[in-house]
Amino acid sequence: FFRSKSAVERLNGANAPELTKLIQKLAAVDAIPEPLKTGAPVSAESLNDKLKALIEAAPVVLFMKGDPDTPRCGFSRQMCQLLNENSVTFSTFDILTDDQVRQGLKKYSDWPTYPQLYIKGELAGGLDVAKEMVSNGELKQMLEA
């Protein structure tokens, strides 16, 4: 697979499940525009605008420690596994790269911990909530609505 004329991923053989996962991963990577990923300081009003833009950058956005390939905490790793196991296409934001976003999102969402999962611009919750949503079918319903 190529992006901007550079090889970014490789898949050998005909493995449909792996191909699907790889396409979902690559499709989600670019959903958050590069200017929103920078950690430049912004005012409180601008921070809220930035947070709103990040949350609405894709239908499903996960604010986590690290990225799906290299999660930096067990909860983030488990959340990625949960979403992947349920074939959810999602974008991520590494909160460790921008302290203003990390601290600001806690206030914005009134949710003190990470990871934080947003679906269609609304906070769904953290890992425990996501697990419950999968078990009771609510996650699937939210994604189909």
PDB file of C-alpha atoms in Angstrom:
ATOM      1  CA  PHE A   1       0.000   0.000   0.000  1.00  0.00           C
ATOM      2  CA  PHE A   2       1.266   3.439  -0.888  1.00  0.00           C
ATOM      3  CA  ARG A   3       0.618   6.940   0.436  1.00  0.00           C
ATOM      4  CA  SER A   4       2.158   9.980  -1.233  1.00  0.00           C
ATOM      5  CA  LYS A   5       4.276   7.731  -3.464  1.00  0.00           C
ATOM      6  CA  SER A   6       5.820   5.959  -0.450  1.00  0.00           C
ATOM      7  CA  ALA A   7       5.199   2.388   0.670  1.00  0.00           C
ATOM      8  CA  VAL A   8       3.409   2.423   4.036  1.00  0.00           C
ATOM      9  CA  GLU A   9       2.154  -1.155   4.448  1.00  0.00           C
ATOM     10  CA  ARG A  10       2.557  -4.540   2.833  1.00  0.00           C
ATOM     11  CA  LEU A  11       0.319  -7.589   2.788  1.00  0.00           C
ATOM     12  CA  ASN A  12       1.487 -10.841   1.261  1.00  0.00           C
ATOM     13  CA  GLY A  13      -0.907 -13.458  -0.049  1.00  0.00           C
ATOM     14  CA  ALA A  14      -4.682 -13.534  -0.277  1.00  0.00           C
ATOM     15  CA  ASN A  15      -5.871 -13.024   3.276  1.00  0.00           C
ATOM     16  CA  ALA A  16      -9.259 -11.290   3.152  1.00  0.00           C
ATOM     17  CA  PRO A  17      -9.629 -10.638   6.926  1.00  0.00           C
ATOM     18  CA  GLU A  18      -6.149  -9.116   7.149  1.00  0.00           C
ATOM     19  CA  LEU A  19      -6.765  -7.061   3.993  1.00  0.00           C
ATOM     20  CA  THR A  20      -9.978  -5.683   5.506  1.00  0.00           C
ATOM     21  CA  LYS A  21      -8.217  -4.749   8.762  1.00  0.00           C
ATOM     22  CA  LEU A  22      -5.369  -3.081   6.891  1.00  0.00           C
ATOM     23  CA  ILE A  23      -7.703  -1.034   4.697  1.00  0.00           C
ATOM     24  CA  GLN A  24      -9.726   0.070   7.731  1.00  0.00           C
ATOM     25  CA  LYS A  25      -6.527   1.060   9.534  1.00  0.00           C
ATOM     26  CA  LEU A  26      -5.170   3.026   6.586  1.00  0.00           C
ATOM     27  CA  ALA A  27      -8.513   4.722   5.908  1.00  0.00           C
ATOM     28  CA  ALA A  28      -8.767   5.910   9.513  1.00  0.00           C
ATOM     29  CA  VAL A  29      -5.206   7.269   9.735  1.00  0.00           C
ATOM     30  CA  ASP A  30      -5.835  10.336   7.581  1.00  0.00           C
ATOM     31  CA  ALA A  31      -9.225  11.319   8.979  1.00  0.00           C
ATOM     32  CA  ILE A  32      -7.761  13.855  11.430  1.00  0.00           C
ATOM     33  CA  PRO A  33      -6.230  16.755   9.482  1.00  0.00           C
ATOM     34  CA  GLU A  34      -2.537  17.423  10.137  1.00  0.00           C
ATOM     35  CA  PRO A  35      -3.041  21.012  11.456  1.00  0.00           C
ATOM     36  CA  LEU A  36      -5.210  19.630  14.264  1.00  0.00           C
ATOM     37  CA  LYS A  37      -2.487  17.196  15.298  1.00  0.00           C
ATOM     38  CA  THR A  38       0.043  19.884  16.171  1.00  0.00           C
ATOM     39  CA  GLY A  39       0.667  20.702  19.813  1.00  0.00           C
ATOM     40  CA  ALA A  40       0.993  24.468  19.408  1.00  0.00           C
ATOM     41  CA  PRO A  41      -0.554  26.349  22.387  1.00  0.00           C
ATOM     42  CA  VAL A  42      -3.977  27.878  21.776  1.00  0.00           C
ATOM     43  CA  SER A  43      -6.420  30.008  23.775  1.00  0.00           C
ATOM     44  CA  ALA A  44      -9.228  28.364  25.766  1.00  0.00           C
ATOM     45  CA  GLU A  45     -11.789  29.320  23.114  1.00  0.00           C
ATOM     46  CA  SER A  46      -9.531  28.065  20.326  1.00  0.00           C
ATOM     47  CA  LEU A  47      -8.866  24.880  22.319  1.00  0.00           C
ATOM     48  CA  ASN A  48     -12.597  24.143  22.514  1.00  0.00           C
ATOM     49  CA  ASP A  49     -12.846  24.709  18.756  1.00  0.00           C
ATOM     50  CA  LYS A  50      -9.876  22.387  18.209  1.00  0.00           C
ATOM     51  CA  LEU A  51     -11.371  19.716  20.469  1.00  0.00           C
ATOM     52  CA  LYS A  52     -14.707  19.934  18.673  1.00  0.00           C
ATOM     53  CA  ALA A  53     -12.955  19.628  15.304  1.00  0.00           C
ATOM     54  CA  LEU A  54     -10.945  16.620  16.486  1.00  0.00           C
ATOM     55  CA  ILE A  55     -14.043  14.918  17.883  1.00  0.00           C
ATOM     56  CA  GLU A  56     -15.945  15.493  14.642  1.00  0.00           C
ATOM     57  CA  ALA A  57     -13.030  14.615  12.308  1.00  0.00           C
ATOM     58  CA  ALA A  58     -14.358  11.074  11.785  1.00  0.00           C
ATOM     59  CA  PRO A  59     -17.482   9.119  12.708  1.00  0.00           C
ATOM     60  CA  VAL A  60     -15.516   7.251  15.404  1.00  0.00           C
ATOM     61  CA  VAL A  61     -12.570   8.901  17.152  1.00  0.00           C
ATOM     62  CA  LEU A  62     -10.524   7.373  19.926  1.00  0.00           C
ATOM     63  CA  PHE A  63      -8.408   9.628  22.129  1.00  0.00           C
ATOM     64  CA  MET A  64      -5.749   7.308  23.462  1.00  0.00           C
ATOM     65  CA  LYS A  65      -2.205   7.040  24.755  1.00  0.00           C
ATOM     66  CA  GLY A  66      -0.080   6.115  21.753  1.00  0.00           C
ATOM     67  CA  ASP A  67      -1.503   4.858  18.484  1.00  0.00           C
ATOM     68  CA  PRO A  68      -3.135   1.589  17.384  1.00  0.00           C
ATOM     69  CA  ASP A  69       0.215   0.107  16.324  1.00  0.00           C
ATOM     70  CA  THR A  70       2.016   1.126  19.519  1.00  0.00           C
ATOM     71  CA  PRO A  71      -0.460   1.754  22.353  1.00  0.00           C
ATOM     72  CA  ARG A  72       1.240   3.270  25.385  1.00  0.00           C
ATOM     73  CA  CYS A  73      -1.137   1.854  28.009  1.00  0.00           C
ATOM     74  CA  GLY A  74      -3.084  -1.335  28.516  1.00  0.00           C
ATOM     75  CA  PHE A  75      -6.479   0.351  28.422  1.00  0.00           C
ATOM     76  CA  SER A  76      -5.715   1.959  25.062  1.00  0.00           C
ATOM     77  CA  ARG A  77      -4.483  -1.399  23.726  1.00  0.00           C
ATOM     78  CA  GLN A  78      -7.656  -3.137  24.912  1.00  0.00           C
ATOM     79  CA  MET A  79      -9.876  -0.444  23.393  1.00  0.00           C
ATOM     80  CA  CYS A  80      -8.163  -0.797  20.003  1.00  0.00           C
ATOM     81  CA  GLN A  81      -8.556  -4.585  20.193  1.00  0.00           C
ATOM     82  CA  LEU A  82     -12.230  -4.233  21.095  1.00  0.00           C
ATOM     83  CA  LEU A  83     -12.906  -1.885  18.185  1.00  0.00           C
ATOM     84  CA  ASN A  84     -10.920  -4.016  15.731  1.00  0.00           C
ATOM     85  CA  GLU A  85     -12.639  -7.228  16.873  1.00  0.00           C
ATOM     86  CA  ASN A  86     -15.969  -5.544  16.146  1.00  0.00           C
ATOM     87  CA  SER A  87     -14.835  -4.276  12.720  1.00  0.00           C
ATOM     88  CA  VAL A  88     -15.144  -0.634  13.749  1.00  0.00           C
ATOM     89  CA  THR A  89     -13.298   1.839  11.530  1.00  0.00           C
ATOM     90  CA  PHE A  90     -11.878   4.520  13.801  1.00  0.00           C
ATOM     91  CA  SER A  91      -9.429   7.392  13.873  1.00  0.00           C
ATOM     92  CA  THR A  92      -7.154   8.082  16.796  1.00  0.00           C
ATOM     93  CA  PHE A  93      -5.480  10.996  18.482  1.00  0.00           C
ATOM     94  CA  ASP A  94      -2.430  10.402  20.665  1.00  0.00           C
ATOM     95  CA  ILE A  95      -3.074  12.555  23.726  1.00  0.00           C
ATOM     96  CA  LEU A  96       0.559  12.197  24.802  1.00  0.00           C
ATOM     97  CA  THR A  97       1.598  14.415  21.884  1.00  0.00           C
ATOM     98  CA  ASP A  98      -0.460  17.442  22.990  1.00  0.00           C
ATOM     99  CA  ASP A  99      -0.820  18.213  26.689  1.00  0.00           C
ATOM    100  CA  GLN A 100      -3.355  20.976  26.023  1.00  0.00           C
ATOM    101  CA  VAL A 101      -5.644  18.510  24.280  1.00  0.00           C
ATOM    102  CA  ARG A 102      -5.037  15.885  26.973  1.00  0.00           C
ATOM    103  CA  GLN A 103      -5.981  18.240  29.801  1.00  0.00           C
ATOM    104  CA  GLY A 104      -8.611  20.192  27.877  1.00  0.00           C
ATOM    105  CA  LEU A 105     -10.540  17.143  26.725  1.00  0.00           C
ATOM    106  CA  LYS A 106     -10.985  16.004  30.329  1.00  0.00           C
ATOM    107  CA  LYS A 107     -12.831  19.255  31.058  1.00  0.00           C
ATOM    108  CA  TYR A 108     -14.600  19.408  27.694  1.00  0.00           C
ATOM    109  CA  SER A 109     -16.028  15.900  28.081  1.00  0.00           C
ATOM    110  CA  ASP A 110     -16.265  15.851  31.874  1.00  0.00           C
ATOM    111  CA  TRP A 111     -14.536  12.451  31.670  1.00  0.00           C
ATOM    112  CA  PRO A 112     -11.302  12.243  33.694  1.00  0.00           C
ATOM    113  CA  THR A 113      -9.574   9.225  32.146  1.00  0.00           C
ATOM    114  CA  TYR A 114      -8.290   7.866  28.843  1.00  0.00           C
ATOM    115  CA  PRO A 115      -9.004   6.307  26.448  1.00  0.00           C
ATOM    116  CA  GLN A 116     -12.099   8.250  25.445  1.00  0.00           C
ATOM    117  CA  LEU A 117     -14.272   6.991  22.599  1.00  0.00           C
ATOM    118  CA  TYR A 118     -16.421   9.388  20.568  1.00  0.00           C
ATOM    119  CA  ILE A 119     -19.080   8.202  18.152  1.00  0.00           C
ATOM    120  CA  LYS A 120     -20.654  10.697  15.766  1.00  0.00           C
ATOM    121  CA  GLY A 121     -19.381  13.615  17.818  1.00  0.00           C
ATOM    122  CA  GLU A 122     -20.695  12.328  21.156  1.00  0.00           C
ATOM    123  CA  LEU A 123     -18.715  10.850  24.042  1.00  0.00           C
ATOM    124  CA  ALA A 124     -19.500   7.144  24.292  1.00  0.00           C
ATOM    125  CA  GLY A 125     -17.163   6.594  27.258  1.00  0.00           C
ATOM    126  CA  GLY A 126     -14.060   4.716  28.250  1.00  0.00           C
ATOM    127  CA  LEU A 127     -13.055   1.079  28.003  1.00  0.00           C
ATOM    128  CA  ASP A 128     -15.539  -0.297  30.551  1.00  0.00           C
ATOM    129  CA  VAL A 129     -18.422   1.524  28.900  1.00  0.00           C
ATOM    130  CA  ALA A 130     -17.323   0.343  25.448  1.00  0.00           C
ATOM    131  CA  LYS A 131     -17.135  -3.264  26.661  1.00  0.00           C
ATOM    132  CA  GLU A 132     -20.654  -2.993  28.036  1.00  0.00           C
ATOM    133  CA  MET A 133     -21.879  -1.396  24.803  1.00  0.00           C
ATOM    134  CA  VAL A 134     -20.474  -4.324  22.809  1.00  0.00           C
ATOM    135  CA  SER A 135     -22.025  -6.927  25.109  1.00  0.00           C
ATOM    136  CA  ASN A 136     -25.502  -5.364  25.030  1.00  0.00           C
ATOM    137  CA  GLY A 137     -25.426  -4.488  21.308  1.00  0.00           C
ATOM    138  CA  GLU A 138     -25.526  -0.733  21.879  1.00  0.00           C
ATOM    139  CA  LEU A 139     -22.231  -0.092  20.051  1.00  0.00           C
ATOM    140  CA  LYS A 140     -23.549  -1.713  16.888  1.00  0.00           C
ATOM    141  CA  GLN A 141     -26.792   0.275  17.162  1.00  0.00           C
ATOM    142  CA  MET A 142     -24.934   3.585  17.575  1.00  0.00           C
ATOM    143  CA  LEU A 143     -22.741   2.899  14.560  1.00  0.00           C
ATOM    144  CA  GLU A 144     -25.724   1.948  12.371  1.00  0.00           C
ATOM    145  CA  ALA A 145     -27.924   4.889  13.440  1.00  0.00           C
TER     146      ALA A 145
END
